[in-house]
Short mmCIF file of C-alpha atoms in Angstrom, two decimals:
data_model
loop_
_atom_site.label_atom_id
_atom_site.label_comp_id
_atom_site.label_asym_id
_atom_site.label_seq_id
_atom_site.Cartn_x
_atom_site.Cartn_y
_atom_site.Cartn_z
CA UNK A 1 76.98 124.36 107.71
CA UNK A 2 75.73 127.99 106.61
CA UNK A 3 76.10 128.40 110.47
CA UNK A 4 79.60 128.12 110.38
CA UNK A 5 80.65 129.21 106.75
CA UNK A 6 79.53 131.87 104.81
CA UNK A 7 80.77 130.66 101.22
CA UNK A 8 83.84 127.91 99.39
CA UNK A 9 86.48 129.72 97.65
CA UNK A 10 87.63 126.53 95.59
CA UNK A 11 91.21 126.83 93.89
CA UNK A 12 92.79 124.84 90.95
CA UNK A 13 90.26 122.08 90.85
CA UNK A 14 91.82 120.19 88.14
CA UNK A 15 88.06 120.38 86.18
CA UNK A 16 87.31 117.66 89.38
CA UNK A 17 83.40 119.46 89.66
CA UNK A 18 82.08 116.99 91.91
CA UNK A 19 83.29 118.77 95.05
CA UNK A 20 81.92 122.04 94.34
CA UNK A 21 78.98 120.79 92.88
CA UNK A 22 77.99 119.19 96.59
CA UNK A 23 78.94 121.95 98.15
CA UNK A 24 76.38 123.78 95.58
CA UNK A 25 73.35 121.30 96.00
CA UNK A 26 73.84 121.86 99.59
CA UNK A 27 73.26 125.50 99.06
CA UNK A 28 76.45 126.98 99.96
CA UNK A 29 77.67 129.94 98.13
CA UNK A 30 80.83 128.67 95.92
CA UNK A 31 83.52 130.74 93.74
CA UNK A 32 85.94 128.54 91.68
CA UNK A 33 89.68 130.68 90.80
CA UNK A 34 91.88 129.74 87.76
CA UNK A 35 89.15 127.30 86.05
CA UNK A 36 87.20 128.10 83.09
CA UNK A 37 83.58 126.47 83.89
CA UNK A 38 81.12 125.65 81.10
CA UNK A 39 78.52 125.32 83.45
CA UNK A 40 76.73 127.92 85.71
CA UNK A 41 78.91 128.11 88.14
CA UNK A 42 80.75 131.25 89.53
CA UNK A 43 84.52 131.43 88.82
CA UNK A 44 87.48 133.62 88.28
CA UNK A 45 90.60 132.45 86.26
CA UNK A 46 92.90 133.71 83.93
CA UNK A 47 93.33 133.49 80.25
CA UNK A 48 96.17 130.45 79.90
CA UNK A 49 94.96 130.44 75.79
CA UNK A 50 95.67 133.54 74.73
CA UNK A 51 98.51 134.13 76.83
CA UNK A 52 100.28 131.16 75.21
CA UNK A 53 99.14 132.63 71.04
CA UNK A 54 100.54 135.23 72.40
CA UNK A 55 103.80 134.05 73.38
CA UNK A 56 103.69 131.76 69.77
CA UNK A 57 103.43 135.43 67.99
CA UNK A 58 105.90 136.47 69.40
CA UNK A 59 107.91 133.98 68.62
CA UNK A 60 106.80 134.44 64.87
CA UNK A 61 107.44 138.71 65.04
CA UNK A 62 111.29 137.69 65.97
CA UNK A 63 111.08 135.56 62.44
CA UNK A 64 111.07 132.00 63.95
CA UNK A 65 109.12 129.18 62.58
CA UNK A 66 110.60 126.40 64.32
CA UNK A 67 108.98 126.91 67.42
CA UNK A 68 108.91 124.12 69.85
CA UNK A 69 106.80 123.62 73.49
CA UNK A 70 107.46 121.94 76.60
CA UNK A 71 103.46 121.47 77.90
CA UNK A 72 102.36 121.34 81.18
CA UNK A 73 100.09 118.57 83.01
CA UNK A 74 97.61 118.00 80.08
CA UNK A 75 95.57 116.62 83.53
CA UNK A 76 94.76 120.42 84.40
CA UNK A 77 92.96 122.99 82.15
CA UNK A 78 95.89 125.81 82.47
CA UNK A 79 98.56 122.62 80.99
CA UNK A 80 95.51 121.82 78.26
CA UNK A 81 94.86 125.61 77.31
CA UNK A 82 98.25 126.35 76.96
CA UNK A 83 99.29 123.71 74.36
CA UNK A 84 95.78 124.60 72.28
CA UNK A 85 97.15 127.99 72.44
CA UNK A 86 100.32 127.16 71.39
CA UNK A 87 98.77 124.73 68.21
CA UNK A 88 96.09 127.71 67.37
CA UNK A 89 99.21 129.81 66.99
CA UNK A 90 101.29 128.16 64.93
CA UNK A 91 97.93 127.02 62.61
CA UNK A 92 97.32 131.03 62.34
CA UNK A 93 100.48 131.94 61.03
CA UNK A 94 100.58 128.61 58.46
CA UNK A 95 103.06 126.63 60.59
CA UNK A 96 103.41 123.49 60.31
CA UNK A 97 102.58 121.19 63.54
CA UNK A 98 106.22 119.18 63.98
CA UNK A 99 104.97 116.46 66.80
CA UNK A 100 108.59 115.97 67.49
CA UNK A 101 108.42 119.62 68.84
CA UNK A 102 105.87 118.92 71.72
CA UNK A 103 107.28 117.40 74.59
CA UNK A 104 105.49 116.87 78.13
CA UNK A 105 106.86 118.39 80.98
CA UNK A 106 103.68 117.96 83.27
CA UNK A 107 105.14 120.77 84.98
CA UNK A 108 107.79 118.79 86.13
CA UNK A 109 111.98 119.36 86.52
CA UNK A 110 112.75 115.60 85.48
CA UNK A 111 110.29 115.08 82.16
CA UNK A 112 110.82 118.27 81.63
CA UNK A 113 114.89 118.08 81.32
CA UNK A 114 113.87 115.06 78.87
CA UNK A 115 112.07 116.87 76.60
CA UNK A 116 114.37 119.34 75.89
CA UNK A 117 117.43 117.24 75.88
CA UNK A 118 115.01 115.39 73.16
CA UNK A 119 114.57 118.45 71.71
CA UNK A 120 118.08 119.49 71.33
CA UNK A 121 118.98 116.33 69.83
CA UNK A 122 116.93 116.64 66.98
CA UNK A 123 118.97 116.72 63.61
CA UNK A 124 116.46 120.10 62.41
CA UNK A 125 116.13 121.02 65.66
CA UNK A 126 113.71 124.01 67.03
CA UNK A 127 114.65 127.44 67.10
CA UNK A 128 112.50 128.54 69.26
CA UNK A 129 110.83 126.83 72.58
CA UNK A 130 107.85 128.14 74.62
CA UNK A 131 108.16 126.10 77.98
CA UNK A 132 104.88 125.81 79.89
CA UNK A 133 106.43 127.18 83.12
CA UNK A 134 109.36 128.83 84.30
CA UNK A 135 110.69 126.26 86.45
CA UNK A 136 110.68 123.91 83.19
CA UNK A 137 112.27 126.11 80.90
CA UNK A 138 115.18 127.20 83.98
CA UNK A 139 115.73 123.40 83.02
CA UNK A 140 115.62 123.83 79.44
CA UNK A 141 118.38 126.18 79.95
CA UNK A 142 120.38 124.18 81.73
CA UNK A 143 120.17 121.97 79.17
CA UNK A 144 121.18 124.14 76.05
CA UNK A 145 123.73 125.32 78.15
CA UNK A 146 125.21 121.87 78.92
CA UNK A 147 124.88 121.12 74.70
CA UNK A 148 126.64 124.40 74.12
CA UNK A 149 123.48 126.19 72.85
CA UNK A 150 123.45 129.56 73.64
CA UNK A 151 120.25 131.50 74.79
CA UNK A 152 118.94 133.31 72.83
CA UNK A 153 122.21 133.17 70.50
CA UNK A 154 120.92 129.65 68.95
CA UNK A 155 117.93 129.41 71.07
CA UNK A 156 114.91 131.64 72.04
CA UNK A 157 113.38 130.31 75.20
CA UNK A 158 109.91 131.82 77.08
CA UNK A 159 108.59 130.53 80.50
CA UNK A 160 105.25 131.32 82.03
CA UNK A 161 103.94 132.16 85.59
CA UNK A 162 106.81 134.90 86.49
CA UNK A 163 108.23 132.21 88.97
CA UNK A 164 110.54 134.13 91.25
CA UNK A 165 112.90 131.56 91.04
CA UNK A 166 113.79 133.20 87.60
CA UNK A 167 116.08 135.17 89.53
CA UNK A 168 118.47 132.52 89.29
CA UNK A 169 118.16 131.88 86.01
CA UNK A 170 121.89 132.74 83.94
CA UNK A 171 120.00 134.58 81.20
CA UNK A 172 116.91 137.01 81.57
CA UNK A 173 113.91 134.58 81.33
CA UNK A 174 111.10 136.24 79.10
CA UNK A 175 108.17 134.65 80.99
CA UNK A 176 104.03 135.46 81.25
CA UNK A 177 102.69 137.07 84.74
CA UNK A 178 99.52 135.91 86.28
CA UNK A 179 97.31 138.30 88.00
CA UNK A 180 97.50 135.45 91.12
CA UNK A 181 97.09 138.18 93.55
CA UNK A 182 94.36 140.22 91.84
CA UNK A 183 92.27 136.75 91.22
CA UNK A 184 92.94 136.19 94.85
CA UNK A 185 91.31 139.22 95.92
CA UNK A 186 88.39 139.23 93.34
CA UNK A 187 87.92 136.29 94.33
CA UNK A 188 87.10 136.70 97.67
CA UNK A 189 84.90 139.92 97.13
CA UNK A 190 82.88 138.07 94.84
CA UNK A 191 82.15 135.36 97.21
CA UNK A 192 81.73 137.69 100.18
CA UNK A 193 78.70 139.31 97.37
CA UNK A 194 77.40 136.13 96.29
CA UNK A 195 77.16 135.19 100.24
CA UNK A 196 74.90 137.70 100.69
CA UNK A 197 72.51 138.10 97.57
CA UNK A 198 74.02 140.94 95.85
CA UNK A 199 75.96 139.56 93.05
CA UNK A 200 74.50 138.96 89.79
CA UNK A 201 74.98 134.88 89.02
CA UNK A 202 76.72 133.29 87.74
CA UNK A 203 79.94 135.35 88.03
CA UNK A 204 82.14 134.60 85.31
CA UNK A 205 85.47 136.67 84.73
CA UNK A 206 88.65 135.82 83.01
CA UNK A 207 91.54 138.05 83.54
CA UNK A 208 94.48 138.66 80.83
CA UNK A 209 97.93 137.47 81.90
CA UNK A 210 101.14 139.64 80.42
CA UNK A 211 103.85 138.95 78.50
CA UNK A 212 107.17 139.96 79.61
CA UNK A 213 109.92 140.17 77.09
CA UNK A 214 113.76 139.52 78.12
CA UNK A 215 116.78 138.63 76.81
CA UNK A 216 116.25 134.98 76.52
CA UNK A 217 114.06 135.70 73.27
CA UNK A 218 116.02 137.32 70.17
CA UNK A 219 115.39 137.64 66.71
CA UNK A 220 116.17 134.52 64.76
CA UNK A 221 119.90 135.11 62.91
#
């Protein structure tokens, strides 16, 4: 009711449309955050692609080639975008794809503890691991640690999302940092604008995320 409500701010809508696209036909003024919409509808999200060829490169700069990924929920377009990332990568710089080196995590503790223990039992096993999330790859961790793998001695591990949690982590977790708060607060401006006829539609901006390098990445020996 445009009584009531001025405008939806929809956020993480798993590419479910259907929602927002009722609230639409209805004629309320809708902004989607962190989804990356074909159609012409307004959103705000961040770059998940590049974030994760970026975090590949890196990889690649420090000499590895045996780069392996724990992936997200393939359900939802950041756990999607960040494995094509991660594939584009490696394709770039003439990698070979190893599908023993992509495990699901689905963003998970348990299937993601799998994987790498999978992983780590491989007889040519990775060198290298980007983990779709930080609280995955604090299990990953774990995991080398219980094996006797040392991070980054024998293994270079990166997380994304700059959990906060990664101040428990035993070694410096290099991660990727979301602009969460900045999307927040575009967000909301934009809709307040669209709300009230003075935005030019459809709004479509995608932010960069940043890499953060720490110790758990090294140069392969």
């Amino acid at each position: 009711d445009r009584k009531h409500v001025d405008g939806i701010l929809f956020a993480d809508i798993d590419n479910d449309l259907d929602m927002v696209k009722r609230a639409i036909m209805r004629g309320m003024p809708c902004l989607v955050l962190n989804n990356i919409i074909s159609e012409p509808i307004n959103y705000i999200a961040v770059n998940n692609y590049k974030a994760a060829v970026q975090v590949v490169e890196e990889f690649v700069k420090l000499g590895h080639t045996k780069i392996a990924t724990i992936a997200g929920d393939l359900s939802t377009q950041a756990g999607q975008s960040r494995l094509d990332g991660y594939y584009d990568a490696l394709k770039k710089h003439d990698i070979a794809v190893d599908k023993s080196y992509v495990k699901i995590g689905g963003f998970l503790r348990t299937p993601a503890r799998q994987g790498a223990q999978d992983l780590l039992k491989l007889k040519d096993r990775p060198t290298a691991m980007f983990v779709a999330s930080d609280v995955m790859a604090l299990e990953a961790i774990d995991v080398a640690k219980s094996r006797k793998i040392t991070v980054p001695g024998d293994l270079s591990i990166c997380g994304f999302d700059d959990n906060p949690l990664n101040v428990h982590s035993p070694v410096r977790l290099a991660t990727v940092a979301q602009p969460l708060v900045e999307m927040g607060r575009l967000g909301l401006e934009m809709l307040y604008q669209i709300s009230h006829g003075k935005a030019k539609l459809p709004v479509k901006e995608i932010l960069p995320a940043k890499f953060l390098r720490a110790e758990s990445m090294a140069a392969l020996k």
